[in-house]
Short mmCIF file of C-alpha atoms in Angstrom, two decimals:
data_model
loop_
_atom_site.label_atom_id
_atom_site.label_comp_id
_atom_site.label_asym_id
_atom_site.label_seq_id
_atom_site.Cartn_x
_atom_site.Cartn_y
_atom_site.Cartn_z
CA MET A 1 -16.29 16.42 37.22
CA ALA A 2 -18.78 18.56 35.98
CA GLY A 3 -16.21 21.87 36.58
CA PRO A 4 -17.09 25.32 38.37
CA GLY A 5 -18.78 26.28 34.91
CA TYR A 6 -21.86 24.31 35.91
CA THR A 7 -23.99 26.91 37.99
CA ASP A 8 -27.27 26.40 39.93
CA ILE A 9 -29.57 27.88 36.69
CA ASP A 10 -27.90 24.98 34.56
CA LYS A 11 -28.71 22.22 37.24
CA LYS A 12 -32.64 23.73 37.68
CA GLU A 13 -32.45 23.61 33.25
CA ASP A 14 -31.27 20.12 33.42
CA LEU A 15 -33.67 18.99 35.73
CA LYS A 16 -36.69 20.87 34.58
CA VAL A 17 -36.39 19.10 30.78
CA LEU A 18 -35.60 15.48 32.80
CA HIS A 19 -38.96 16.31 34.71
CA GLY A 20 -41.01 17.73 32.01
CA MET A 21 -40.23 14.00 30.17
CA GLY A 22 -41.36 12.07 33.27
CA TYR A 23 -38.27 11.05 34.85
CA ALA A 24 -36.49 11.42 37.78
CA GLN A 25 -32.78 12.86 38.36
CA GLU A 26 -31.49 9.32 39.84
CA LEU A 27 -28.34 8.91 37.97
CA SER A 28 -25.34 11.39 39.05
CA ARG A 29 -25.06 14.14 36.89
CA SER A 30 -21.14 14.52 37.40
CA MET A 31 -20.35 14.43 32.97
CA SER A 32 -18.60 17.27 31.96
CA ARG A 33 -18.94 18.39 27.61
CA PHE A 34 -15.55 16.36 27.45
CA SER A 35 -16.44 13.46 28.62
CA ASN A 36 -19.56 13.16 27.15
CA PHE A 37 -17.28 13.67 24.16
CA ALA A 38 -14.63 11.22 25.42
CA ILE A 39 -17.09 8.23 26.04
CA SER A 40 -18.22 8.53 21.94
CA PHE A 41 -15.04 8.90 20.81
CA SER A 42 -14.16 6.01 23.18
CA ILE A 43 -16.21 3.54 21.57
CA ILE A 44 -15.29 5.08 18.03
CA CYS A 45 -11.98 4.04 19.04
CA ILE A 46 -10.23 3.96 15.31
CA LEU A 47 -7.74 2.16 17.19
CA SER A 48 -10.04 -0.78 17.47
CA GLY A 49 -12.20 -1.30 14.70
CA GLY A 50 -9.67 0.99 12.12
CA ILE A 51 -6.94 -1.49 13.09
CA ASN A 52 -8.92 -4.70 13.09
CA SER A 53 -10.85 -3.93 10.04
CA PHE A 54 -8.03 -2.49 8.07
CA ALA A 55 -7.92 -5.07 5.69
CA GLN A 56 -11.77 -4.31 4.50
CA ALA A 57 -9.68 -1.43 2.41
CA THR A 58 -6.58 -2.95 1.45
CA SER A 59 -8.01 -6.61 0.51
CA SER A 60 -11.00 -4.78 -2.02
CA ILE A 61 -9.80 -1.46 -3.54
CA GLY A 62 -5.89 -1.55 -2.30
CA GLY A 63 -4.86 2.38 -0.88
CA ALA A 64 -7.54 4.12 -2.38
CA GLY A 65 -10.14 2.21 0.17
CA ALA A 66 -8.11 4.26 3.37
CA GLY A 67 -7.29 7.51 0.64
CA ILE A 68 -11.34 7.64 -0.62
CA GLY A 69 -13.09 5.08 0.88
CA TRP A 70 -12.80 6.04 4.38
CA ILE A 71 -13.92 9.74 3.78
CA VAL A 72 -16.68 8.34 1.70
CA GLY A 73 -17.99 5.98 4.29
CA CYS A 74 -17.59 8.91 7.11
CA CYS A 75 -19.86 11.14 5.79
CA VAL A 76 -22.15 8.78 5.20
CA SER A 77 -21.54 8.52 9.33
CA GLY A 78 -21.83 12.05 10.03
CA PHE A 79 -24.87 12.37 8.08
CA PHE A 80 -26.51 10.22 11.17
CA ALA A 81 -24.46 12.26 13.85
CA LEU A 82 -25.95 15.62 12.81
CA ALA A 83 -29.70 14.29 12.45
CA MET A 84 -29.12 12.64 15.77
CA ALA A 85 -27.58 15.32 17.02
CA GLN A 86 -30.54 17.22 16.23
CA ILE A 87 -33.13 15.25 18.28
CA ALA A 88 -30.72 14.72 21.12
CA SER A 89 -30.59 18.21 21.86
CA ALA A 90 -34.36 18.40 22.29
CA PHE A 91 -34.77 14.93 24.13
CA PRO A 92 -31.74 14.34 26.04
CA THR A 93 -32.45 11.31 28.30
CA ALA A 94 -30.85 7.89 28.88
CA GLY A 95 -31.22 5.23 26.31
CA GLY A 96 -32.28 8.19 23.74
CA LEU A 97 -32.66 6.20 20.67
CA TYR A 98 -35.56 4.43 22.38
CA HIS A 99 -36.97 7.35 23.82
CA TRP A 100 -36.81 9.37 20.61
CA SER A 101 -38.89 6.76 18.84
CA SER A 102 -41.40 6.72 21.17
CA ILE A 103 -42.35 10.33 21.44
CA LEU A 104 -41.82 11.28 17.97
CA GLY A 105 -43.67 7.84 16.67
CA ASN A 106 -45.47 5.27 19.13
CA ARG A 107 -45.24 2.55 21.42
CA PHE A 108 -44.29 0.32 18.81
CA THR A 109 -41.50 2.39 17.21
CA GLY A 110 -40.25 2.79 20.53
CA TRP A 111 -40.23 -0.56 21.45
CA LEU A 112 -38.93 -1.91 17.89
CA THR A 113 -35.71 0.83 18.35
CA ALA A 114 -34.95 -0.01 21.85
CA TRP A 115 -34.34 -4.21 20.92
CA LEU A 116 -32.70 -3.15 17.98
CA ASN A 117 -30.11 -1.17 19.55
CA LEU A 118 -29.83 -2.73 22.87
CA PHE A 119 -29.51 -6.44 20.64
CA GLY A 120 -26.65 -4.19 18.84
CA LEU A 121 -24.91 -3.10 21.54
CA ILE A 122 -24.62 -5.66 23.52
CA THR A 123 -23.16 -7.96 20.29
CA VAL A 124 -21.02 -5.06 19.44
CA LEU A 125 -19.72 -5.15 23.21
CA GLY A 126 -18.79 -9.01 22.45
CA ALA A 127 -16.82 -7.96 18.84
CA ILE A 128 -15.24 -5.38 20.60
CA ASN A 129 -13.86 -7.79 23.13
CA ILE A 130 -13.34 -10.72 20.99
CA GLY A 131 -11.33 -8.16 19.18
CA THR A 132 -9.55 -7.47 21.99
CA ALA A 133 -9.01 -10.79 22.98
CA PHE A 134 -7.64 -12.05 19.29
CA PHE A 135 -5.27 -8.62 19.67
CA PHE A 136 -3.73 -10.05 22.77
CA VAL A 137 -3.21 -13.53 21.82
CA GLY A 138 -1.69 -12.08 18.39
CA THR A 139 0.61 -9.33 20.42
CA PHE A 140 1.43 -10.78 23.81
CA GLY A 141 -0.47 -14.19 24.24
CA SER A 142 2.85 -16.05 23.67
CA TRP A 143 4.52 -14.40 27.20
CA PHE A 144 1.58 -16.54 28.90
CA GLY A 145 1.30 -19.44 26.70
CA ILE A 146 -1.89 -18.31 25.04
CA THR A 147 -2.29 -19.89 21.53
CA GLY A 148 -6.15 -18.56 21.07
CA THR A 149 -8.39 -21.40 22.03
CA PRO A 150 -12.15 -21.13 21.73
CA GLY A 151 -12.11 -21.74 25.50
CA GLU A 152 -8.92 -19.24 25.95
CA ILE A 153 -11.09 -16.46 24.21
CA VAL A 154 -14.25 -16.99 26.08
CA GLY A 155 -12.28 -16.55 29.74
CA PHE A 156 -10.09 -13.75 28.30
CA VAL A 157 -12.75 -11.84 27.39
CA ALA A 158 -15.35 -12.79 30.45
CA PHE A 159 -12.03 -11.66 32.37
CA ILE A 160 -11.72 -7.91 30.95
CA THR A 161 -15.35 -7.61 30.95
CA VAL A 162 -16.03 -8.65 34.87
CA LEU A 163 -13.37 -5.46 35.19
CA GLN A 164 -15.17 -3.44 32.66
CA ALA A 165 -18.83 -3.98 34.99
CA LEU A 166 -16.33 -3.20 37.94
CA PHE A 167 -15.41 0.53 36.85
CA ASN A 168 -18.85 0.85 35.97
CA HIS A 169 -20.24 -0.09 38.93
CA PHE A 170 -18.46 2.04 41.03
CA GLY A 171 -20.09 5.45 39.71
CA ILE A 172 -20.04 6.90 36.57
CA LYS A 173 -17.16 9.67 38.02
CA LEU A 174 -14.66 7.03 38.14
CA THR A 175 -15.63 5.50 34.31
CA ALA A 176 -15.35 9.06 33.10
CA MET A 177 -12.07 9.48 34.45
CA LEU A 178 -11.22 6.27 32.47
CA THR A 179 -12.48 7.32 29.25
CA ASP A 180 -11.23 10.68 29.50
CA ALA A 181 -7.83 9.07 30.11
CA SER A 182 -8.89 6.84 27.19
CA GLY A 183 -9.26 9.99 24.64
CA PHE A 184 -6.12 11.28 25.13
CA LEU A 185 -4.46 8.12 25.18
CA ILE A 186 -6.10 7.55 21.37
CA LEU A 187 -4.83 10.45 20.00
CA GLY A 188 -1.45 10.33 21.42
CA ALA A 189 -0.97 6.39 20.55
CA THR A 190 -2.42 7.26 17.40
CA ALA A 191 0.28 10.16 16.67
CA VAL A 192 3.06 8.14 17.45
CA LEU A 193 1.96 5.25 15.20
CA ILE A 194 1.65 7.70 12.30
CA VAL A 195 4.66 9.36 12.68
CA ALA A 196 6.71 5.66 13.06
CA CYS A 197 4.50 4.70 9.34
CA LEU A 198 6.05 7.69 8.00
CA VAL A 199 9.60 7.42 9.30
CA PHE A 200 10.13 4.04 9.03
CA ALA A 201 8.31 3.42 5.66
CA PRO A 202 10.65 2.04 3.22
CA ALA A 203 9.37 4.38 0.48
CA ILE A 204 6.54 6.34 0.22
CA ASP A 205 4.18 6.58 -2.64
CA ILE A 206 1.72 9.05 -2.02
CA SER A 207 -0.66 8.04 -5.61
CA ARG A 208 -1.49 4.60 -3.67
CA LEU A 209 -3.85 6.82 -1.84
CA TRP A 210 -6.02 7.28 -5.05
CA THR A 211 -4.73 4.11 -6.51
CA PHE A 212 -8.25 1.73 -7.28
CA THR A 213 -6.62 -1.80 -7.73
CA ASN A 214 -8.26 -5.20 -7.86
CA TYR A 215 -7.46 -7.13 -4.62
CA SER A 216 -10.59 -9.40 -4.36
CA GLY A 217 -10.43 -13.11 -3.92
CA ASP A 218 -6.90 -14.53 -3.49
CA ALA A 219 -5.22 -11.62 -4.31
CA GLY A 220 -7.11 -10.22 -0.84
CA GLY A 221 -6.24 -12.83 0.91
CA GLY A 222 -10.14 -13.95 0.55
CA VAL A 223 -11.04 -11.09 2.51
CA PHE A 224 -13.96 -10.74 -0.35
CA PRO A 225 -15.00 -13.33 -2.69
CA GLN A 226 -13.21 -12.68 -6.50
CA THR A 227 -15.35 -9.86 -8.65
CA ASP A 228 -14.68 -8.03 -11.64
CA SER A 229 -16.37 -4.74 -10.35
CA MET A 230 -14.53 -2.19 -8.86
CA SER A 231 -17.58 -0.02 -8.07
CA TYR A 232 -18.78 -3.20 -5.98
CA LEU A 233 -15.32 -3.44 -4.64
CA PHE A 234 -15.89 0.19 -3.38
CA LEU A 235 -18.72 -0.19 -1.83
CA LEU A 236 -17.64 -3.31 0.00
CA CYS A 237 -14.70 -0.78 1.60
CA LEU A 238 -17.25 1.00 2.98
CA LEU A 239 -17.99 -1.48 5.91
CA LEU A 240 -14.46 -0.16 7.55
CA PRO A 241 -15.40 3.16 8.32
CA VAL A 242 -18.93 2.30 8.88
CA TYR A 243 -18.11 0.08 11.16
CA THR A 244 -15.68 1.83 12.71
CA ILE A 245 -17.14 5.39 12.85
CA THR A 246 -20.44 3.87 15.03
CA GLY A 247 -21.48 4.13 18.84
CA TYR A 248 -21.88 7.72 19.11
CA ASP A 249 -24.77 7.41 20.04
CA ALA A 250 -23.12 6.39 24.08
CA SER A 251 -23.51 10.42 24.37
CA ALA A 252 -26.89 10.43 24.03
CA HIS A 253 -27.37 7.48 26.31
CA THR A 254 -25.55 9.34 29.01
CA SER A 255 -27.70 12.58 28.58
CA GLU A 256 -28.55 12.10 31.95
CA GLU A 257 -25.69 12.41 33.64
CA THR A 258 -24.05 15.11 32.00
CA VAL A 259 -24.35 18.76 32.79
CA LYS A 260 -25.99 20.76 30.17
CA ALA A 261 -27.12 17.94 28.30
CA ALA A 262 -29.15 19.92 25.35
CA HIS A 263 -26.05 21.64 24.71
CA SER A 264 -23.58 19.24 25.84
CA VAL A 265 -24.72 16.32 23.96
CA PRO A 266 -25.23 17.03 20.12
CA ARG A 267 -21.75 18.85 20.01
CA ALA A 268 -20.25 15.47 21.55
CA ILE A 269 -22.32 13.66 19.13
CA VAL A 270 -20.87 15.42 16.05
CA SER A 271 -17.05 16.21 17.31
CA SER A 272 -16.49 12.79 18.10
CA VAL A 273 -17.51 11.87 14.67
CA LEU A 274 -15.52 14.68 13.20
CA TRP A 275 -12.22 14.59 15.06
CA SER A 276 -12.84 10.15 14.96
CA SER A 277 -12.50 10.81 10.92
CA LEU A 278 -9.98 13.50 10.70
CA ILE A 279 -7.29 11.65 12.61
CA GLY A 280 -8.55 7.61 11.46
CA TRP A 281 -7.94 8.82 7.76
CA VAL A 282 -4.49 10.37 8.31
CA MET A 283 -3.63 7.21 10.69
CA LEU A 284 -4.96 4.76 7.93
CA CYS A 285 -3.36 6.75 4.69
CA ALA A 286 0.07 6.60 6.84
CA ILE A 287 -0.37 2.87 7.36
CA VAL A 288 -0.64 2.32 3.92
CA LEU A 289 2.14 4.05 2.73
CA ALA A 290 4.22 2.12 4.84
CA ILE A 291 3.42 -1.15 3.52
CA PRO A 292 6.43 -2.47 1.84
CA ASP A 293 4.88 -3.60 -1.11
CA LEU A 294 1.01 -3.36 -1.32
CA ALA A 295 0.36 -6.62 -3.37
CA VAL A 296 2.24 -8.79 -0.79
CA GLY A 297 0.26 -6.81 1.99
CA ALA A 298 -3.27 -7.02 0.51
CA LYS A 299 -2.57 -10.72 -0.10
CA GLN A 300 -1.61 -11.22 3.69
CA GLY A 301 -5.79 -10.32 4.18
CA TRP A 302 -6.89 -9.76 7.89
CA SER A 303 -3.03 -9.89 8.89
CA VAL A 304 -1.60 -7.06 6.76
CA PHE A 305 -1.37 -4.53 9.72
CA PHE A 306 0.34 -6.59 11.97
CA SER A 307 2.48 -7.54 9.18
CA THR A 308 3.73 -4.25 8.02
CA MET A 309 4.39 -3.32 11.57
CA ASP A 310 6.57 -6.29 11.99
CA ALA A 311 8.33 -5.57 8.54
CA ILE A 312 9.14 -2.13 9.92
CA LEU A 313 9.43 -0.72 13.23
CA PRO A 314 11.70 -1.36 15.68
CA VAL A 315 10.63 -4.42 18.48
CA TRP A 316 10.43 -2.14 21.37
CA LEU A 317 8.23 0.84 19.53
CA LYS A 318 5.98 -1.80 18.15
CA GLU A 319 5.32 -3.59 21.36
CA LEU A 320 5.17 -0.17 23.21
CA LEU A 321 2.35 0.83 20.85
CA TYR A 322 0.57 -2.61 21.04
CA PHE A 323 0.18 -1.69 24.14
CA ALA A 324 -1.16 1.12 23.90
CA ILE A 325 -3.54 -0.25 21.58
CA LEU A 326 -4.51 -2.80 23.85
CA ILE A 327 -5.34 -0.74 26.45
CA SER A 328 -7.65 1.28 24.13
CA GLN A 329 -9.46 -1.33 22.76
CA PHE A 330 -10.40 -2.26 26.68
CA LEU A 331 -11.20 1.29 27.56
CA CYS A 332 -13.67 0.90 24.26
CA GLY A 333 -14.93 -1.74 25.62
CA LEU A 334 -15.36 -0.20 29.14
CA ALA A 335 -17.36 2.62 27.46
CA THR A 336 -19.49 0.23 25.49
CA VAL A 337 -20.63 -1.72 28.76
CA THR A 338 -21.37 2.16 30.22
CA SER A 339 -23.67 2.67 26.92
CA ALA A 340 -25.31 -0.86 27.24
CA SER A 341 -26.37 -0.62 30.63
CA ARG A 342 -27.94 2.60 29.91
CA MET A 343 -30.36 1.65 27.56
CA LEU A 344 -31.38 -1.42 29.45
CA PHE A 345 -31.80 0.83 32.50
CA ALA A 346 -33.25 3.51 30.24
CA PHE A 347 -35.80 0.97 28.53
CA SER A 348 -36.58 -1.16 31.78
CA ARG A 349 -37.83 1.92 34.35
CA ASP A 350 -40.62 2.07 31.29
CA GLY A 351 -41.42 -1.41 32.14
CA GLY A 352 -39.61 -2.34 28.11
CA MET A 353 -38.50 -5.47 29.76
CA PRO A 354 -40.47 -8.71 29.98
CA VAL A 355 -39.04 -9.64 33.02
CA GLY A 356 -37.41 -7.94 35.80
CA SER A 357 -37.93 -4.23 34.67
CA ALA A 358 -38.11 -3.17 38.22
CA ALA A 359 -34.62 -4.69 39.43
CA LEU A 360 -33.15 -3.35 36.03
CA ALA A 361 -34.29 0.05 36.41
CA LYS A 362 -33.10 0.34 39.89
CA VAL A 363 -30.19 2.69 40.77
CA ASN A 364 -27.82 2.20 43.47
CA PRO A 365 -28.22 5.14 46.24
CA THR A 366 -24.06 4.86 46.80
CA TRP A 367 -22.84 4.63 43.43
CA ARG A 368 -25.54 6.31 41.53
CA THR A 369 -25.47 4.00 38.74
CA PRO A 370 -27.31 1.03 37.10
CA VAL A 371 -25.81 -1.62 38.65
CA ASN A 372 -28.37 -4.31 38.35
CA ALA A 373 -28.45 -2.92 34.22
CA ILE A 374 -24.82 -2.85 34.49
CA TRP A 375 -24.15 -6.32 35.45
CA THR A 376 -26.96 -7.85 33.29
CA ALA A 377 -25.24 -6.41 29.99
CA ALA A 378 -21.85 -8.22 31.22
CA ILE A 379 -23.44 -11.22 31.26
CA LEU A 380 -25.61 -11.07 27.96
CA GLU A 381 -22.43 -10.30 26.39
CA ILE A 382 -20.29 -12.89 28.30
CA LEU A 383 -23.52 -15.77 27.16
CA TYR A 384 -22.62 -14.56 23.85
CA VAL A 385 -19.20 -14.72 23.61
CA PHE A 386 -19.72 -18.28 24.56
CA LEU A 387 -22.28 -19.18 21.86
CA ALA A 388 -19.71 -17.23 19.30
CA GLN A 389 -16.87 -19.38 20.08
CA PHE A 390 -18.51 -22.89 20.48
CA ILE A 391 -21.26 -22.86 18.01
CA SER A 392 -21.33 -22.95 14.09
CA ILE A 393 -23.68 -22.63 11.49
CA GLY A 394 -23.62 -24.22 8.31
CA GLY A 395 -20.01 -24.42 9.25
CA THR A 396 -19.85 -20.50 9.72
CA ASN A 397 -18.85 -19.32 13.18
CA ILE A 398 -21.81 -17.70 14.66
CA TYR A 399 -19.47 -14.62 16.09
CA THR A 400 -18.92 -14.35 12.07
CA ILE A 401 -22.88 -13.83 11.43
CA VAL A 402 -23.81 -12.17 14.43
CA VAL A 403 -21.16 -9.52 14.22
CA ASN A 404 -22.19 -8.41 10.52
CA SER A 405 -25.40 -8.66 11.78
CA THR A 406 -24.47 -6.01 14.71
CA LEU A 407 -24.28 -3.25 11.80
CA VAL A 408 -27.22 -3.80 10.68
CA PHE A 409 -29.45 -3.76 13.84
CA LEU A 410 -27.40 -0.43 15.03
CA PHE A 411 -28.11 1.69 12.39
CA LEU A 412 -31.65 0.29 11.94
CA SER A 413 -32.04 1.55 15.52
CA PHE A 414 -30.69 5.06 14.13
CA ILE A 415 -32.43 5.65 11.29
CA ILE A 416 -35.97 5.30 12.51
CA PRO A 417 -36.09 8.00 15.33
CA ILE A 418 -34.29 10.06 12.38
CA VAL A 419 -37.15 8.90 9.83
CA LEU A 420 -39.72 10.12 12.59
CA GLY A 421 -38.05 13.49 13.43
CA MET A 422 -37.95 14.03 9.75
CA MET A 423 -41.74 13.58 9.36
CA THR A 424 -42.37 15.31 12.88
CA PHE A 425 -40.19 18.32 13.19
CA GLY A 426 -42.31 21.34 13.77
CA THR A 427 -45.45 19.49 14.25
CA ALA A 428 -47.41 18.65 17.93
CA LYS A 429 -45.18 15.97 18.35
CA TRP A 430 -41.86 18.05 18.01
CA PRO A 431 -42.92 22.04 17.84
CA ASN A 432 -39.60 23.16 19.31
CA PRO A 433 -35.87 22.52 18.32
CA GLY A 434 -33.57 22.22 21.36
CA PRO A 435 -30.61 24.69 22.13
CA TRP A 436 -28.87 22.93 19.39
CA ASN A 437 -30.54 23.41 16.20
CA LEU A 438 -29.44 23.14 12.48
CA GLY A 439 -33.05 24.60 11.24
CA ALA A 440 -35.74 22.66 9.51
CA GLY A 441 -33.90 22.49 6.21
CA LEU A 442 -30.62 20.94 7.22
CA PHE A 443 -32.28 19.09 9.29
CA LYS A 444 -34.22 17.39 7.10
CA LEU A 445 -31.50 17.24 4.13
CA PHE A 446 -29.10 15.30 6.58
CA CYS A 447 -32.20 13.49 7.61
CA ALA A 448 -32.80 12.21 4.05
CA LEU A 449 -29.01 11.76 3.17
CA SER A 450 -28.92 9.08 6.36
CA ILE A 451 -31.77 7.23 4.56
CA VAL A 452 -29.64 6.81 1.48
CA GLY A 453 -26.82 6.10 3.93
CA MET A 454 -29.08 3.53 5.10
CA ALA A 455 -29.73 1.61 1.79
CA ILE A 456 -25.91 1.84 1.37
CA ILE A 457 -25.02 -0.10 4.61
CA PHE A 458 -27.51 -2.57 4.42
CA TYR A 459 -26.68 -3.92 0.91
CA ILE A 460 -23.14 -3.66 1.33
CA ALA A 461 -23.76 -5.37 4.98
CA ILE A 462 -25.61 -8.65 3.41
CA GLN A 463 -23.44 -9.32 0.17
CA PRO A 464 -20.81 -12.53 0.61
CA PRO A 465 -19.05 -13.26 2.95
CA ASN A 466 -21.57 -11.60 4.96
CA ASP A 467 -25.04 -12.65 3.21
CA LYS A 468 -26.47 -14.66 6.39
CA VAL A 469 -27.23 -11.13 7.57
CA LEU A 470 -29.90 -11.08 5.41
CA TYR A 471 -31.64 -14.06 6.64
CA ILE A 472 -30.79 -13.21 10.12
CA THR A 473 -32.52 -9.76 9.83
CA ILE A 474 -35.56 -11.13 7.60
CA GLY A 475 -35.90 -13.35 11.47
CA PHE A 476 -35.58 -10.97 13.44
CA ILE A 477 -38.19 -8.46 11.52
CA VAL A 478 -40.41 -12.08 12.09
CA LEU A 479 -39.44 -12.52 15.54
CA THR A 480 -40.07 -8.99 16.41
CA ALA A 481 -43.44 -8.78 14.82
CA VAL A 482 -44.81 -12.28 16.17
CA LEU A 483 -43.81 -10.73 20.05
CA TRP A 484 -45.49 -7.30 19.64
CA PHE A 485 -48.61 -8.66 17.98
CA GLY A 486 -48.72 -11.39 19.97
CA PHE A 487 -47.81 -10.30 23.91
CA GLU A 488 -46.07 -6.85 23.96
CA SER A 489 -48.57 -5.03 22.34
CA ARG A 490 -50.58 -5.03 25.17
CA ARG A 491 -48.48 -5.21 28.12
CA PHE A 492 -45.98 -2.48 27.30
CA GLN A 493 -47.13 0.98 27.60
CA GLY A 494 -44.31 3.49 26.47
CA PRO A 495 -42.84 6.46 28.20
CA PRO A 496 -44.95 8.78 30.23
CA ILE A 497 -46.79 11.25 27.54
CA GLY A 498 -49.28 13.68 28.09
CA ASP A 499 -51.07 13.78 31.51
CA GLN A 500 -48.72 11.01 32.67
CA ILE A 501 -46.08 13.28 33.10
CA ALA A 502 -47.80 15.67 35.13
CA LYS A 503 -49.16 12.76 37.46
CA ARG A 504 -45.49 11.19 38.15
CA GLN A 505 -44.08 14.78 39.41
CA ALA A 506 -44.76 14.15 43.15
CA ALA A 507 -43.19 10.31 42.16
CA ILE A 508 -40.25 12.34 40.82
CA LYS A 509 -39.66 14.03 43.82
CA ALA A 510 -39.71 11.41 45.95
CA ALA A 511 -37.43 8.98 43.95
CA GLU A 512 -35.07 11.63 43.61
CA VAL A 513 -35.12 11.93 47.81
CA ALA A 514 -34.75 8.76 48.06
CA ILE A 515 -31.52 8.70 45.79
CA GLY A 516 -29.97 11.66 47.85
CA GLU A 517 -30.29 14.19 44.67
CA ALA A 518 -29.24 17.44 46.20
CA GLY A 519 -31.90 20.53 45.97
CA ALA A 520 -34.79 17.29 45.47
CA ALA A 521 -36.45 17.75 48.76
#
């Protein structure tokens, strides 16, 4: 899987970097640079978020939501990706963000980042798989007599989550093979969708892509409340690209399984965002151009994509595309299981979990995967989906509340190490950059732009109908403060630093011998 270009010198360098941070090579380092790119590209999956959230463009400002809003939102995500890539090159470990925040900050910032990222990954996995379930119900459900009841959704999600966990269980080579295939599937299916939309469009009006029209309220199917402010609606349309172009931290989470990680991981983070942004923009523009009547389409709200496909495509082509999209969404969830389990594994090997850390940090010697962390992440996601489907708060489904909170939690887990990196770059905590280096000036510029982006994301994420997100966020902050000052500040020691790293070298070698790592003895 790693390819013939991975030499003994490269392997020694990867081991040197990992040992220098106090960790053993227990996971199998067999992912190529392309595979590391593909896992983030698969999680971003423009055929998932780009389609399931498409109405956030059309039901806010119309065609300009895709033509202009997508570009602006992708730039915001791009700022985060560039800043994170710089840090990932210097500190290529599993669970990257948690480790970055610990090294560049302190035990508390690392602990807080870990919980934000872990909570975000589990809930976004649930959101992806629930979206896949509803997509299946809307496209092929009638074939099997499935109507989309809460019980059916939970059952479908549990079934595909178990499959995703099984694929992860049996080694990173299998997972990488599937996510590699997912990358090609996303590219191929998107290309077919773009051509089909342009060929079968009743008419093509390019001006739609920069025309701003107020489709809030009933005119947009109730996706956003009625407002007269076009600037406000433009900000809301950024939810589509910002929600879709995320998950690229997966490349960092699989650092210890990637060859030449200090070089490969940062390139994968940036390239997955770049290509998803460019290809996604062309796809969304093609869909907008294919809508027979934009005003009618906007009024259909969340069903605008399916209504458009029903109106313009031959049945055979539509079902073929739907099948490819369904498989892409399943593989998106599979890659997210990988990301969440590596985060859970990395946090646990430093004693981060209040209970069960030792078990969650174990690596299966046969498959070289953290199997306990994989299945724990899967079980937590299924439990979340069950609660999300059957419990409401104030008449609002828990899923709707938490999925919008996910965006805030994930980007907060991104911004903490970015801010710390901006403050410590060139100091004793971070004296030298990794081999992928933007230079101090550009890196700090992208960090500053990320902070502005975080302010925008937080603002738009808590607006009606998502205003409960603010209370979820405040509640999370209060809870973490109580837990940290009441318990965790005395228990959690964080990752090894300073003399602790030197003292762990014998244990590192023993762990590598036990797992069968070649050349460890």
